mmCIF file of C-alpha atoms in Angstrom:
data_model
loop_
_atom_site.group_PDB
_atom_site.id
_atom_site.type_symbol
_atom_site.label_atom_id
_atom_site.label_comp_id
_atom_site.label_asym_id
_atom_site.label_seq_id
_atom_site.Cartn_x
_atom_site.Cartn_y
_atom_site.Cartn_z
ATOM 1 C CA MET A 1 175.905 222.773 -71.928
ATOM 2 C CA ARG A 2 176.844 220.791 -68.833
ATOM 3 C CA LYS A 3 173.218 219.750 -68.335
ATOM 4 C CA MET A 4 173.135 218.454 -71.920
ATOM 5 C CA ILE A 5 176.211 216.388 -71.436
ATOM 6 C CA LEU A 6 174.947 214.991 -68.140
ATOM 7 C CA LEU A 7 171.554 214.159 -69.820
ATOM 8 C CA PHE A 8 173.409 212.455 -72.636
ATOM 9 C CA LEU A 9 175.502 210.352 -70.305
ATOM 10 C CA VAL A 10 172.509 209.366 -68.224
ATOM 11 C CA LEU A 11 170.584 208.279 -71.356
ATOM 12 C CA LEU A 12 173.666 206.513 -72.696
ATOM 13 C CA SER A 13 173.860 204.388 -69.533
ATOM 14 C CA PHE A 14 170.390 203.033 -70.138
ATOM 15 C CA SER A 15 170.961 202.196 -73.821
ATOM 16 C CA PRO A 16 170.546 198.561 -74.857
ATOM 17 C CA ALA A 17 174.168 198.371 -75.986
ATOM 18 C CA THR A 18 175.396 199.317 -72.454
ATOM 19 C CA ILE A 19 172.949 197.036 -70.719
ATOM 20 C CA SER A 20 173.919 193.928 -72.787
ATOM 21 C CA LEU A 21 177.585 194.493 -72.183
ATOM 22 C CA ALA A 22 176.956 194.589 -68.462
ATOM 23 C CA ALA A 23 174.854 191.446 -68.661
ATOM 24 C CA GLN A 24 177.493 189.261 -70.377
ATOM 25 C CA ASP A 25 177.967 185.801 -68.862
ATOM 26 C CA TRP A 26 181.688 184.941 -68.277
ATOM 27 C CA SER A 27 181.977 181.226 -68.925
ATOM 28 C CA GLN A 28 185.692 181.233 -68.439
ATOM 29 C CA PRO A 29 187.245 180.667 -65.081
ATOM 30 C CA VAL A 30 188.406 184.119 -64.478
ATOM 31 C CA PHE A 31 188.950 184.273 -60.723
ATOM 32 C CA GLY A 32 191.264 181.771 -58.947
ATOM 33 C CA VAL A 33 193.199 181.344 -55.741
ATOM 34 C CA VAL A 34 196.710 180.118 -55.125
ATOM 35 C CA GLU A 35 196.845 177.008 -52.921
ATOM 36 C CA ALA A 36 193.032 177.204 -52.244
ATOM 37 C CA GLY A 37 193.122 173.701 -50.726
ATOM 38 C CA ALA A 38 194.586 175.289 -47.537
ATOM 39 C CA HIS A 39 191.278 177.172 -46.964
ATOM 40 C CA PRO A 40 188.713 175.494 -49.181
ATOM 41 C CA ASP A 41 185.746 177.078 -47.432
ATOM 42 C CA ALA A 42 187.134 180.544 -48.027
ATOM 43 C CA ALA A 43 187.824 179.722 -51.591
ATOM 44 C CA LEU A 44 184.287 178.479 -52.126
ATOM 45 C CA GLN A 45 182.830 181.660 -50.517
ATOM 46 C CA LEU A 46 184.953 183.829 -52.790
ATOM 47 C CA GLY A 47 183.720 181.950 -55.881
ATOM 48 C CA ALA A 48 187.058 180.833 -57.052
ATOM 49 C CA LYS A 49 186.796 178.863 -60.291
ATOM 50 C CA TRP A 50 190.483 177.659 -60.346
ATOM 51 C CA GLU A 51 193.320 177.159 -58.047
ATOM 52 C CA ARG A 52 197.081 176.791 -58.343
ATOM 53 C CA LEU A 53 198.779 173.751 -56.774
ATOM 54 C CA THR A 54 202.481 173.346 -56.574
ATOM 55 C CA PHE A 55 204.146 170.114 -57.600
ATOM 56 C CA HIS A 56 207.771 169.793 -56.450
ATOM 57 C CA TRP A 57 209.628 167.844 -59.127
ATOM 58 C CA ASN A 58 212.447 166.884 -56.838
ATOM 59 C CA MET A 59 209.969 165.181 -54.573
ATOM 60 C CA PHE A 60 208.597 163.014 -57.304
ATOM 61 C CA GLN A 61 211.925 161.979 -58.751
ATOM 62 C CA PRO A 62 214.607 162.442 -56.084
ATOM 63 C CA GLY A 63 217.053 159.746 -57.428
ATOM 64 C CA GLY A 64 216.604 159.879 -61.126
ATOM 65 C CA PRO A 65 214.217 159.686 -64.102
ATOM 66 C CA ASP A 66 213.048 156.216 -63.206
ATOM 67 C CA ASP A 67 211.701 157.322 -59.744
ATOM 68 C CA PHE A 68 208.078 158.466 -59.394
ATOM 69 C CA ASN A 69 206.791 159.046 -55.826
ATOM 70 C CA THR A 70 202.991 159.338 -56.250
ATOM 71 C CA ASP A 71 202.808 160.360 -52.505
ATOM 72 C CA ALA A 72 204.304 163.732 -53.653
ATOM 73 C CA ILE A 73 200.767 164.515 -54.946
ATOM 74 C CA SER A 74 198.352 166.007 -52.466
ATOM 75 C CA ASN A 75 195.224 163.911 -52.933
ATOM 76 C CA ALA A 76 193.405 166.062 -50.410
ATOM 77 C CA ALA A 77 194.024 169.188 -52.320
ATOM 78 C CA LEU A 78 193.065 167.561 -55.699
ATOM 79 C CA GLU A 79 189.938 166.230 -54.056
ATOM 80 C CA SER A 80 189.022 169.643 -52.571
ATOM 81 C CA ALA A 81 189.328 171.199 -55.979
ATOM 82 C CA ARG A 82 187.235 168.549 -57.608
ATOM 83 C CA ALA A 83 184.537 168.741 -54.988
ATOM 84 C CA ALA A 84 184.297 172.508 -55.329
ATOM 85 C CA GLY A 85 184.323 172.342 -59.114
ATOM 86 C CA ARG A 86 187.630 174.354 -59.293
ATOM 87 C CA GLN A 87 190.006 173.882 -62.229
ATOM 88 C CA VAL A 88 193.601 172.985 -61.099
ATOM 89 C CA VAL A 89 196.520 174.962 -62.508
ATOM 90 C CA GLY A 90 199.702 173.037 -61.530
ATOM 91 C CA LEU A 91 202.944 174.871 -60.998
ATOM 92 C CA ILE A 92 205.928 172.485 -61.354
ATOM 93 C CA LYS A 93 209.029 173.740 -59.541
ATOM 94 C CA ASP A 94 212.277 172.546 -57.903
ATOM 95 C CA THR A 95 214.253 170.718 -60.605
ATOM 96 C CA PRO A 96 215.878 167.624 -59.089
ATOM 97 C CA PRO A 97 219.723 167.923 -58.784
ATOM 98 C CA TRP A 98 220.334 165.046 -61.249
ATOM 99 C CA ALA A 99 218.198 166.899 -63.931
ATOM 100 C CA SER A 100 220.169 170.012 -64.378
ATOM 101 C CA ASP A 101 223.802 170.918 -65.001
ATOM 102 C CA SER A 102 223.929 173.247 -61.868
ATOM 103 C CA GLY A 103 222.308 170.693 -59.532
ATOM 104 C CA SER A 104 220.184 173.587 -58.199
ATOM 105 C CA ALA A 105 216.428 173.486 -57.619
ATOM 106 C CA ALA A 106 216.278 176.592 -59.703
ATOM 107 C CA GLY A 107 218.366 174.988 -62.583
ATOM 108 C CA VAL A 108 217.075 174.751 -66.035
ATOM 109 C CA PRO A 109 216.509 171.040 -66.777
ATOM 110 C CA ARG A 110 218.869 169.365 -69.268
ATOM 111 C CA GLY A 111 217.307 168.172 -72.599
ATOM 112 C CA LEU A 112 214.724 170.869 -73.080
ATOM 113 C CA ASP A 113 216.108 171.291 -76.585
ATOM 114 C CA LEU A 114 215.442 167.784 -77.441
ATOM 115 C CA PRO A 115 211.993 166.461 -78.759
ATOM 116 C CA VAL A 116 209.426 165.773 -76.088
ATOM 117 C CA ASP A 117 209.482 162.014 -76.769
ATOM 118 C CA ASP A 118 213.275 161.822 -76.162
ATOM 119 C CA PRO A 119 214.006 160.176 -72.829
ATOM 120 C CA ALA A 120 216.884 162.631 -72.291
ATOM 121 C CA ASN A 121 214.315 165.479 -72.224
ATOM 122 C CA TYR A 122 213.911 164.936 -68.528
ATOM 123 C CA PHE A 123 211.228 167.603 -67.969
ATOM 124 C CA ALA A 124 208.971 166.244 -70.795
ATOM 125 C CA HIS A 125 209.426 162.813 -69.431
ATOM 126 C CA PHE A 126 208.432 163.848 -65.980
ATOM 127 C CA VAL A 127 205.385 165.866 -67.294
ATOM 128 C CA ASN A 128 204.220 162.859 -69.357
ATOM 129 C CA ARG A 129 204.128 160.806 -66.201
ATOM 130 C CA LEU A 130 202.601 163.617 -63.984
ATOM 131 C CA VAL A 131 199.767 164.742 -66.227
ATOM 132 C CA PRO A 132 197.688 161.453 -66.442
ATOM 133 C CA ILE A 133 197.840 160.978 -62.704
ATOM 134 C CA THR A 134 196.947 164.478 -61.630
ATOM 135 C CA ALA A 135 194.373 164.857 -64.412
ATOM 136 C CA SER A 136 192.574 161.678 -63.353
ATOM 137 C CA ARG A 137 192.583 162.805 -59.642
ATOM 138 C CA ALA A 138 191.500 166.368 -60.356
ATOM 139 C CA SER A 139 188.921 165.704 -63.231
ATOM 140 C CA ILE A 140 185.954 168.044 -63.207
ATOM 141 C CA THR A 141 182.835 166.954 -65.135
ATOM 142 C CA GLY A 142 184.692 164.672 -67.466
ATOM 143 C CA SER A 143 187.458 167.043 -68.534
ATOM 144 C CA SER A 144 190.949 167.098 -67.150
ATOM 145 C CA GLY A 145 190.880 170.646 -65.936
ATOM 146 C CA THR A 146 194.515 170.523 -65.348
ATOM 147 C CA ASN A 147 197.256 172.831 -66.655
ATOM 148 C CA LEU A 148 200.910 172.477 -65.656
ATOM 149 C CA ILE A 149 203.380 175.228 -65.926
ATOM 150 C CA PHE A 150 207.045 175.090 -65.265
ATOM 151 C CA ALA A 151 208.729 178.176 -63.969
ATOM 152 C CA PRO A 152 212.229 177.819 -62.328
ATOM 153 C CA ALA A 153 212.518 180.269 -59.482
ATOM 154 C CA LYS A 154 215.945 181.843 -60.173
ATOM 155 C CA ALA A 155 217.217 180.361 -63.446
ATOM 156 C CA ARG A 156 219.888 182.626 -64.946
ATOM 157 C CA SER A 157 218.791 184.565 -67.929
ATOM 158 C CA SER A 158 221.595 182.999 -70.010
ATOM 159 C CA SER A 159 220.157 179.539 -69.178
ATOM 160 C CA ARG A 160 216.572 180.626 -70.210
ATOM 161 C CA ALA A 161 217.726 181.304 -73.726
ATOM 162 C CA LYS A 162 217.640 177.521 -74.192
ATOM 163 C CA TRP A 163 213.919 177.421 -73.937
ATOM 164 C CA LYS A 164 212.702 180.961 -74.376
ATOM 165 C CA THR A 165 209.195 180.576 -72.969
ATOM 166 C CA THR A 166 207.344 178.954 -70.064
ATOM 167 C CA ILE A 167 206.392 175.497 -70.956
ATOM 168 C CA ALA A 168 202.671 174.748 -70.407
ATOM 169 C CA CYS A 169 200.867 171.549 -71.036
#
């Protein structure tokens, strides 16, 4: 009986259905590296298709919503990603003190409950300024290839109830 089961498993492994499953081409960028720009050659050798870059909101707008410091964007990291054909996933962190009730870098931004086109929705206002700049600098074969995710590091669970999910653009 064992020989029959073994023979069946061996024959099954050569069946067309099994072979076609193994030969599927993954067109989605499955494997990525966090901060790959620090070691671009290693990321290239690993075959990374995307990388995560961190954007510190408090560095872009230290004094208020009218500030926008484009020097806070690492052009070298974006260029490295573009040259290697890697998609950029941007993590936005460090809420500026003026944008949250707590004044903490981990504070939930004020105005998240407002429409995205409301100037008092500080996070949406910031993202609307950040996306076009980073997308143009990280463009890969004509598409933006940029995703931005906001995840405050230590926001209290009671504060998170305001916005319920991670905001992604």
